[in-house]
Amino acid sequence: MISGLPIGAADGGPGPSSQSPLEWKFSQVFGERAVGEEVQDDDIISAIEFDKSGGHLATGDRGGRVVLFEKTDARDQRTRKELEKTDHSVLRHPEYRYSTEFQSHEPEFDFLKSLEIEEKINKIKWCHTVNGAQFLLSTNDKTIKSWKVTEKKTKQLSNLNVAPEIRGNRSVISINLADDLNSFGPRPNPTSFSIGSDFRFPPGGIPALRLPSVSINETTLVARCRKVYCNAHAYHINSISTNSDCETYISADDLRINLWNLEVSDQSFNIVDLKPVNMEDLTEVITSAEFHPTHCNLLAYSSSKGSIRLIDMRQSALCDRHTKLFMDVEPAGNRSFLTEIIASISDIKFSRNGRYILSRDYMTLKLWDLNMEASPVATLKVHEYLRPKLYDLYENDSIFDKFECCLNGDGTRAATGSYSNLFRVFETTSGSDEASILEASKSPNRRNATQSSRCGNRLVNFARGRRDTRRVVG
């Protein structure tokens, strides 16, 4: 998966007017592990999302956990002399520190369908911030949960009147206090301490008594589950998206899109339904869905046929008719039985201003203008070197792999994942297919990451090896 910082200069470079080439630098690794320690399957990240400000980062893993990170501002932690010596013209890379983590989902079992529901986090979405508290949505295959993350101050009592070894035992404390007061009045009954009417405090008070003081030890983040939205999807949830009205969100599976109110967990409205009367007539499924970033009545969803439909919820309660259809049709002479497979869109993203839609299929990235349905304004080739090997990838099912995409804050660059731990960054304004190829690893500069053909050969060899293994086992 891949997620982009939503702020304008999050990619570390200037806007499109700059003449200097963009330089990418490795910044940070999350999830350090000891030498020789194996990565557990539950610890593998399955979802990642920045909030709108870029100050918070949320990750979900296959074990159902959500881990939150917060952007640190190193300038606030330095002294005045250090700030005076700092060259502020040099761009500082953002760094994130661990904030908190919580168990979002647990493994479940659907007894009606005899189906095991994994705890793996499929999607995470940040909601609108209210009174300094962070809100987010997390989902596995069937259940969506709303979480509220707030700061909790840990208070500690100090300067108490009793010794630490006898704190918490009320009977001992009462006897200890009675012994301290014995010299100023009659000795009370140890089992039931009371002060007689003839008792008088000495001048200056009792020196043994002190007023306890309260000090704030530290501030921690605490996550609390607010709502659980369940029993609304018969198929696996592949998308959730929050609305700009800060009150509703959508969830999508293979055949349906549901509209929810954030404060109502037991009711949702079905706004898109692709399920036919006879399942044998099914021709396409929903692969991704997202709300428009500024217009609360618009949303877009993609399908396995390579189409993107823009719908307006003001037209009807059931949005079975689209307002606009974006689809890049392959010429008839170039079609094959693999054409529809590689045309299937795995992810779509709106640009921050809502003018463009970025889509990702197996071979390319496409940038669509909402005002032009005929063809994409840019087609960026990602896996063109794999085109001669599509039949081998089909036999190994690698052709069905899904990749995500994202746009930076000003929409000038698009990023998407690839094979061999590589991800590619394109400039959408230049019209060029040239991309910056970066390696997502702990040591990104250990080898040259531009050998795309070698990556394709290794992938095909791996596919052949798996196919030969299946034949031997069979």
Coordinates of C-alpha atoms in Angstrom, one line a residue:
M1 CA 0.0 0.0 0.0
I2 CA 1.0 3.6 -0.4
S3 CA -0.2 6.9 1.1
G4 CA 0.8 10.4 0.3
L5 CA 1.3 13.4 2.6
P6 CA -1.6 15.7 1.8
I7 CA 0.3 19.0 2.3
G8 CA 1.7 20.9 -0.7
A9 CA 5.4 20.5 -0.2
A10 CA 5.3 17.1 1.5
D11 CA 7.5 15.5 -1.2
G12 CA 10.4 17.7 -0.2
G13 CA 10.5 19.6 -3.5
P14 CA 9.2 22.9 -4.9
G15 CA 6.2 23.3 -7.1
P16 CA 6.2 22.8 -10.9
S17 CA 7.7 26.2 -11.5
S18 CA 11.1 25.2 -10.0
Q19 CA 13.9 24.4 -12.4
S20 CA 16.0 22.3 -10.0
P21 CA 15.6 18.5 -10.2
L22 CA 13.7 16.8 -7.4
E23 CA 16.0 15.0 -5.0
W24 CA 14.6 12.1 -2.9
K25 CA 16.1 11.3 0.4
F26 CA 15.5 8.4 2.8
S27 CA 14.0 9.7 6.0
Q28 CA 12.8 7.1 8.5
V29 CA 12.1 3.4 9.1
F30 CA 9.2 2.2 11.3
G31 CA 9.2 -1.1 13.1
E32 CA 12.8 -1.7 14.0
R33 CA 13.7 -5.3 14.8
A34 CA 16.7 -7.0 16.2
V35 CA 19.3 -8.7 14.1
G36 CA 18.1 -12.2 13.0
E37 CA 14.6 -11.6 14.3
E38 CA 12.0 -13.0 11.9
V39 CA 9.0 -10.8 10.9
Q40 CA 5.8 -12.3 12.1
D41 CA 2.8 -12.5 9.8
D42 CA 0.7 -10.5 12.2
D43 CA 3.2 -7.6 12.2
I44 CA 3.0 -7.0 8.4
I45 CA 1.4 -3.6 7.7
S46 CA -1.8 -3.9 5.7
A47 CA -3.1 -0.3 5.7
I48 CA -1.5 3.2 6.1
E49 CA -3.1 6.6 6.1
F50 CA -2.0 10.3 6.8
D51 CA -4.5 12.7 8.2
K52 CA -5.3 15.9 6.2
S53 CA -2.7 18.0 8.0
G54 CA 0.1 15.5 7.6
G55 CA 0.8 15.7 11.3
H56 CA -0.4 12.2 12.2
L57 CA 0.1 8.8 10.6
A58 CA -1.9 5.6 11.2
T59 CA -0.9 2.1 10.2
G60 CA -2.8 -1.1 10.5
D61 CA -1.4 -4.6 10.4
R62 CA -2.6 -8.2 9.8
G63 CA -2.9 -8.8 13.6
G64 CA -5.8 -6.2 13.8
R65 CA -3.7 -3.6 15.6
V66 CA -3.6 0.2 14.7
V67 CA -0.4 2.1 15.5
L68 CA -0.4 5.9 15.6
F69 CA 2.6 8.1 14.9
E70 CA 2.9 11.9 15.4
K71 CA 5.0 14.3 13.5
T72 CA 7.8 15.8 15.6
D73 CA 8.9 19.4 15.2
A74 CA 12.6 19.3 16.1
R75 CA 12.8 23.1 16.2
D76 CA 10.8 23.2 19.4
Q77 CA 13.2 20.9 21.1
R78 CA 16.3 22.9 20.6
T79 CA 17.8 25.7 22.6
R80 CA 18.0 29.3 21.5
K81 CA 21.7 29.0 20.8
E82 CA 21.1 26.0 18.6
L83 CA 18.3 27.8 16.7
E84 CA 20.6 30.7 16.1
K85 CA 23.3 28.5 14.5
T86 CA 20.7 26.6 12.4
D87 CA 20.6 27.3 8.6
H88 CA 16.8 27.6 8.1
S89 CA 17.3 27.6 4.3
V90 CA 18.0 23.9 4.5
L91 CA 14.8 21.8 4.2
R92 CA 14.3 19.5 7.2
H93 CA 12.7 16.1 6.5
P94 CA 9.7 15.3 8.6
E95 CA 10.1 12.7 11.3
Y96 CA 7.4 10.8 13.2
R97 CA 7.5 9.4 16.6
Y98 CA 5.4 6.6 18.1
S99 CA 2.2 7.9 19.9
T100 CA 0.1 4.9 20.8
E101 CA -1.3 1.6 19.6
F102 CA -4.5 -0.3 20.2
Q103 CA -6.2 -3.6 19.2
S104 CA -8.8 -2.6 16.7
H105 CA -10.2 -6.0 15.5
E106 CA -10.2 -9.5 16.8
P107 CA -10.7 -12.7 14.7
E108 CA -14.3 -13.7 14.4
F109 CA -16.3 -16.6 13.0
D110 CA -19.6 -16.3 11.0
F111 CA -21.6 -19.3 12.1
L112 CA -24.3 -18.8 9.5
K113 CA -21.8 -18.9 6.6
S114 CA -19.2 -21.1 8.3
L115 CA -16.7 -18.4 7.5
E116 CA -13.7 -17.2 9.5
I117 CA -13.3 -13.4 9.5
E118 CA -9.7 -12.3 9.8
E119 CA -8.6 -9.5 12.1
K120 CA -6.5 -7.9 9.3
I121 CA -7.0 -4.1 8.9
N122 CA -8.0 -3.4 5.3
K123 CA -8.5 0.4 5.4
I124 CA -8.0 3.3 7.8
K125 CA -9.5 6.8 7.4
W126 CA -9.0 9.9 9.5
C127 CA -12.2 11.9 10.4
H128 CA -12.7 15.5 11.3
T129 CA -10.8 16.7 14.5
V130 CA -13.1 17.9 17.3
N131 CA -11.9 19.7 20.4
G132 CA -8.3 18.5 19.9
A133 CA -9.4 14.8 19.8
Q134 CA -8.5 12.6 16.8
F135 CA -11.2 10.4 15.2
L136 CA -10.6 7.6 12.8
L137 CA -12.3 4.7 11.1
S138 CA -10.8 1.2 10.7
T139 CA -12.2 -1.9 9.0
N140 CA -11.5 -5.5 8.4
D141 CA -13.4 -7.6 5.9
K142 CA -16.8 -7.2 7.6
T143 CA -16.8 -4.7 10.5
I144 CA -16.1 -1.0 10.6
K145 CA -15.2 0.7 13.9
S146 CA -15.0 4.3 14.9
W147 CA -12.2 5.3 17.4
K148 CA -11.6 8.4 19.4
V149 CA -8.0 9.2 20.5
T150 CA -7.6 11.7 23.3
E151 CA -4.8 12.8 25.6
K152 CA -4.9 11.6 29.2
K153 CA -2.8 13.2 31.8
T154 CA -1.3 10.9 34.4
K155 CA -1.4 12.5 37.9
Q156 CA 0.8 11.5 40.8
L157 CA 0.4 12.3 44.5
S158 CA 3.6 13.3 46.4
N159 CA 4.5 14.6 49.9
L160 CA 2.1 12.3 51.7
N161 CA 1.8 11.9 55.5
V162 CA 2.5 8.2 55.6
A163 CA 5.4 6.1 54.7
P164 CA 5.4 4.5 51.2
E165 CA 5.4 1.0 52.7
I166 CA 2.1 1.4 54.5
R167 CA 0.2 3.4 51.9
G168 CA -3.0 1.8 50.8
N169 CA -3.8 0.1 54.2
R170 CA -6.4 2.3 55.8
S171 CA -6.3 0.6 59.2
V172 CA -2.5 1.0 59.5
I173 CA -2.7 4.6 58.4
S174 CA -5.4 5.3 61.0
I175 CA -3.2 3.7 63.7
N176 CA -0.1 5.6 62.5
L177 CA -2.0 8.9 62.6
A178 CA -3.4 8.1 66.0
D179 CA 0.2 7.4 67.3
D180 CA 1.3 10.8 66.0
L181 CA -1.5 12.5 67.8
N182 CA -1.1 10.6 71.1
S183 CA 1.2 13.2 72.6
F184 CA -1.5 15.9 72.1
G185 CA -4.5 14.1 73.7
P186 CA -5.9 10.9 75.1
R187 CA -4.9 7.8 73.2
P188 CA -7.8 6.6 71.0
N189 CA -8.9 3.1 70.4
P190 CA -6.7 1.7 67.6
T191 CA -9.6 -0.1 65.9
S192 CA -11.9 3.0 65.7
F193 CA -9.9 6.3 65.7
S194 CA -11.8 9.4 66.9
I195 CA -10.8 12.8 68.4
G196 CA -12.4 13.8 71.7
S197 CA -14.1 17.1 72.3
D198 CA -11.4 18.2 74.7
F199 CA -8.7 17.9 72.0
R200 CA -6.9 21.1 71.2
F201 CA -4.4 21.6 68.4
P202 CA -1.0 22.9 69.7
P203 CA 0.2 26.3 68.6
G204 CA 1.5 26.2 65.1
G205 CA -0.4 23.0 64.3
I206 CA 0.7 19.4 64.2
P207 CA 4.2 19.3 62.6
A208 CA 3.7 15.7 61.4
L209 CA 0.8 16.5 59.0
R210 CA 1.6 17.8 55.5
L211 CA -0.6 18.8 52.6
P212 CA -0.1 16.3 49.7
S213 CA 0.8 17.8 46.3
V214 CA -0.5 16.7 42.9
S215 CA 1.9 16.6 40.0
I216 CA 1.3 15.7 36.3
N217 CA 3.7 13.0 35.5
E218 CA 3.2 12.5 31.8
T219 CA 0.6 12.8 29.0
T220 CA -0.5 9.7 27.1
L221 CA -2.9 9.0 24.3
V222 CA -5.9 6.7 25.0
A223 CA -8.0 5.2 22.2
R224 CA -11.7 4.4 22.9
C225 CA -14.1 2.6 20.5
R226 CA -17.1 4.9 19.9
K227 CA -19.2 3.0 17.4
V228 CA -19.2 -0.5 15.7
Y229 CA -20.8 -0.6 12.2
C230 CA -21.5 -4.2 11.3
N231 CA -23.8 -6.6 9.5
A232 CA -24.1 -4.4 6.4
H233 CA -21.9 -6.2 3.9
A234 CA -22.2 -9.7 2.5
Y235 CA -18.9 -9.4 0.8
H236 CA -15.5 -8.2 1.8
I237 CA -15.1 -4.5 2.4
N238 CA -12.6 -3.0 0.0
S239 CA -13.0 0.8 0.6
I240 CA -14.2 3.4 3.1
S241 CA -14.2 7.1 2.5
T242 CA -15.2 10.0 4.7
N243 CA -17.4 12.8 3.4
S244 CA -16.5 16.5 3.4
D245 CA -19.7 17.2 5.4
C246 CA -18.0 15.6 8.4
E247 CA -21.1 13.7 9.2
T248 CA -21.3 10.7 6.7
Y249 CA -19.0 8.2 5.1
I250 CA -19.3 5.3 2.6
S251 CA -18.2 1.7 2.7
A252 CA -17.9 -0.5 -0.4
D253 CA -17.7 -4.2 -1.1
D254 CA -17.6 -6.1 -4.4
L255 CA -21.3 -5.4 -5.3
R256 CA -22.6 -2.6 -3.0
I257 CA -21.8 0.8 -1.6
N258 CA -23.5 1.9 1.7
L259 CA -23.9 5.4 3.1
W260 CA -23.5 5.7 6.9
N261 CA -23.9 8.5 9.4
L262 CA -21.0 8.6 11.8
E263 CA -23.4 8.8 14.8
V264 CA -25.7 5.9 13.7
S265 CA -24.2 2.4 13.8
D266 CA -27.3 0.2 13.3
Q267 CA -28.5 1.7 10.0
S268 CA -27.1 2.4 6.6
F269 CA -28.4 3.3 3.2
N270 CA -27.6 1.3 0.1
I271 CA -26.8 3.8 -2.7
V272 CA -25.1 1.5 -5.3
D273 CA -26.1 -2.1 -6.0
L274 CA -24.6 -4.1 -8.8
K275 CA -25.9 -7.5 -7.7
P276 CA -28.0 -9.0 -10.5
V277 CA -31.0 -11.2 -10.0
N278 CA -29.0 -14.1 -11.4
M279 CA -25.4 -14.2 -10.3
E280 CA -24.5 -15.8 -13.6
D281 CA -25.2 -12.5 -15.2
L282 CA -22.6 -10.7 -13.1
T283 CA -20.1 -9.0 -15.4
E284 CA -18.2 -6.5 -13.1
V285 CA -17.5 -5.8 -9.5
I286 CA -16.7 -2.7 -7.5
T287 CA -12.9 -2.3 -6.8
S288 CA -12.7 1.1 -5.1
A289 CA -14.8 4.0 -4.0
E290 CA -14.1 7.5 -2.8
F291 CA -16.0 10.7 -1.9
H292 CA -15.2 14.0 -3.7
P293 CA -12.9 16.1 -1.4
T294 CA -15.1 19.2 -1.5
H295 CA -18.5 18.4 -2.9
C296 CA -20.4 16.2 -0.4
N297 CA -22.9 15.0 -3.0
L298 CA -20.4 13.5 -5.4
L299 CA -18.5 10.2 -5.2
A300 CA -16.7 8.0 -7.7
Y301 CA -16.2 4.3 -7.8
S302 CA -14.2 2.0 -10.1
S303 CA -14.9 -1.4 -11.5
S304 CA -13.1 -4.5 -12.7
K305 CA -14.0 -3.5 -16.3
G306 CA -11.7 -0.5 -16.2
S307 CA -14.4 2.1 -15.8
I308 CA -14.8 5.0 -13.3
R309 CA -18.3 6.2 -12.6
L310 CA -19.0 9.6 -11.0
I311 CA -22.4 9.7 -9.3
D312 CA -24.5 12.5 -7.8
M313 CA -26.5 11.5 -4.7
R314 CA -28.9 14.3 -5.3
Q315 CA -30.4 12.6 -8.4
S316 CA -32.0 9.6 -6.6
A317 CA -31.9 7.6 -3.5
L318 CA -30.5 4.6 -5.4
C319 CA -27.6 5.9 -7.5
D320 CA -28.0 3.3 -10.3
R321 CA -27.3 5.9 -13.0
H322 CA -24.0 7.7 -13.2
T323 CA -23.4 11.3 -14.0
K324 CA -20.2 10.8 -15.9
L325 CA -18.3 7.7 -17.1
F326 CA -14.5 7.6 -17.5
M327 CA -13.2 4.6 -19.5
D328 CA -10.2 4.2 -21.8
V329 CA -11.3 1.6 -24.4
E330 CA -8.6 -0.5 -26.0
P331 CA -8.6 -0.6 -29.8
A332 CA -10.3 -3.7 -31.2
G333 CA -7.1 -5.0 -32.9
N334 CA -5.1 -5.0 -29.7
R335 CA -7.7 -6.9 -27.5
S336 CA -7.2 -10.3 -26.1
F337 CA -8.6 -12.4 -23.2
L338 CA -6.0 -10.6 -20.9
T339 CA -7.2 -7.1 -21.9
E340 CA -10.0 -7.0 -19.4
I341 CA -7.9 -8.4 -16.7
I342 CA -5.1 -5.8 -17.0
A343 CA -7.7 -3.0 -17.4
S344 CA -9.3 -3.7 -14.0
I345 CA -8.8 -0.7 -11.8
S346 CA -7.5 -1.5 -8.3
D347 CA -7.5 2.0 -6.8
I348 CA -8.7 5.6 -7.5
K349 CA -7.8 8.8 -5.7
F350 CA -9.1 12.4 -6.1
S351 CA -6.7 15.2 -6.3
R352 CA -6.8 17.6 -3.4
N353 CA -8.8 20.3 -5.4
G354 CA -11.2 17.7 -6.8
R355 CA -10.4 18.4 -10.4
Y356 CA -8.7 15.2 -11.3
I357 CA -9.0 11.4 -10.6
L358 CA -5.9 9.2 -10.5
S359 CA -6.6 5.5 -11.3
R360 CA -4.3 2.5 -11.2
D361 CA -4.6 -0.6 -13.2
Y362 CA -2.1 -3.4 -13.6
M363 CA -0.1 -1.8 -16.3
T364 CA -0.5 2.0 -16.0
L365 CA -1.5 5.1 -14.0
K366 CA -4.1 7.2 -15.6
L367 CA -5.0 10.8 -14.7
W368 CA -8.6 11.9 -15.6
D369 CA -10.0 15.4 -15.8
L370 CA -13.6 15.5 -14.5
N371 CA -14.5 17.8 -17.4
M372 CA -13.2 15.4 -20.1
E373 CA -14.6 11.9 -20.2
A374 CA -13.2 10.9 -23.7
S375 CA -9.7 10.0 -22.6
P376 CA -7.3 10.5 -19.8
V377 CA -5.1 13.6 -19.8
A378 CA -2.1 11.5 -18.9
T379 CA -1.2 7.8 -19.1
L380 CA 1.9 6.8 -17.2
K381 CA 3.4 3.4 -17.9
V382 CA 4.3 1.5 -14.8
H383 CA 4.7 -2.2 -15.9
E384 CA 5.2 -1.9 -19.6
Y385 CA 8.3 -4.1 -19.4
L386 CA 6.0 -6.9 -18.2
R387 CA 3.8 -6.9 -21.3
P388 CA 5.6 -9.7 -23.1
K389 CA 5.3 -11.9 -20.0
L390 CA 1.6 -11.5 -19.3
Y391 CA 0.7 -15.1 -20.2
D392 CA 3.3 -16.3 -17.6
L393 CA 1.9 -13.9 -15.0
Y394 CA -1.6 -15.1 -15.8
E395 CA -0.7 -18.8 -15.1
N396 CA 0.8 -17.8 -11.8
D397 CA -2.1 -15.5 -10.9
S398 CA 0.3 -12.6 -10.4
I399 CA -1.6 -10.7 -13.0
F400 CA -4.4 -10.3 -10.4
D401 CA -2.1 -8.4 -7.9
K402 CA -3.5 -5.1 -6.7
F403 CA -1.5 -1.8 -6.4
E404 CA -2.5 1.5 -4.8
C405 CA -1.7 5.0 -5.9
C406 CA -1.7 8.6 -4.5
L407 CA -1.2 12.2 -5.5
N408 CA 0.9 14.8 -3.7
G409 CA -0.7 18.0 -2.3
D410 CA -0.5 20.1 -5.5
G411 CA -1.2 17.2 -7.9
T412 CA 2.0 17.5 -9.7
R413 CA 3.4 14.1 -8.8
A414 CA 1.8 10.6 -8.6
A415 CA 3.2 7.6 -6.8
T416 CA 2.4 3.9 -7.0
G417 CA 3.9 0.6 -6.0
S418 CA 5.5 -2.1 -8.0
Y419 CA 7.4 -5.4 -7.6
S420 CA 10.7 -6.0 -5.8
N421 CA 10.0 -3.4 -3.0
L422 CA 10.0 -0.6 -5.6
F423 CA 7.7 2.3 -6.0
R424 CA 7.6 4.8 -8.8
V425 CA 7.0 8.6 -8.7
F426 CA 5.8 10.3 -11.9
E427 CA 5.5 14.0 -12.8
T428 CA 1.9 14.5 -14.0
T429 CA 2.6 17.9 -15.5
S430 CA 5.5 17.0 -17.8
G431 CA 3.7 14.4 -19.9
S432 CA 6.7 12.1 -19.7
D433 CA 6.8 8.4 -18.7
E434 CA 10.1 8.9 -16.9
A435 CA 9.8 8.0 -13.3
S436 CA 11.9 8.2 -10.2
I437 CA 12.3 4.6 -9.0
L438 CA 12.8 4.2 -5.3
E439 CA 13.3 1.1 -3.1
A440 CA 11.2 0.8 0.0
S441 CA 13.6 -0.9 2.3
K442 CA 15.7 -0.3 5.4
S443 CA 18.7 0.3 3.1
P444 CA 17.3 1.9 0.0
N445 CA 20.6 2.8 -1.6
R446 CA 22.1 -0.7 -1.4
R447 CA 21.6 -1.4 -5.1
N448 CA 20.6 0.3 -8.3
A449 CA 16.8 0.3 -8.6
T450 CA 16.5 1.1 -12.3
Q451 CA 16.9 -2.4 -13.6
S452 CA 13.2 -2.9 -14.4
S453 CA 13.8 -5.7 -16.9
R454 CA 15.7 -7.7 -14.4
C455 CA 12.8 -7.4 -11.9
G456 CA 10.5 -8.7 -14.6
N457 CA 12.7 -11.6 -15.3
R458 CA 13.0 -12.5 -11.6
L459 CA 9.2 -12.3 -11.3
V460 CA 8.6 -14.6 -14.2
N461 CA 11.2 -17.0 -13.0
F462 CA 9.5 -17.1 -9.7
A463 CA 6.2 -17.7 -11.4
R464 CA 7.6 -20.6 -13.4
G465 CA 9.1 -22.1 -10.3
R466 CA 5.8 -22.0 -8.5
R467 CA 4.0 -23.5 -11.5
D468 CA 6.6 -26.3 -11.7
T469 CA 6.2 -26.9 -8.0
R470 CA 2.4 -27.3 -8.4
R471 CA 2.9 -29.8 -11.2
V472 CA 5.3 -31.9 -9.1
V473 CA 3.0 -31.8 -6.1
G474 CA 0.0 -32.7 -8.3

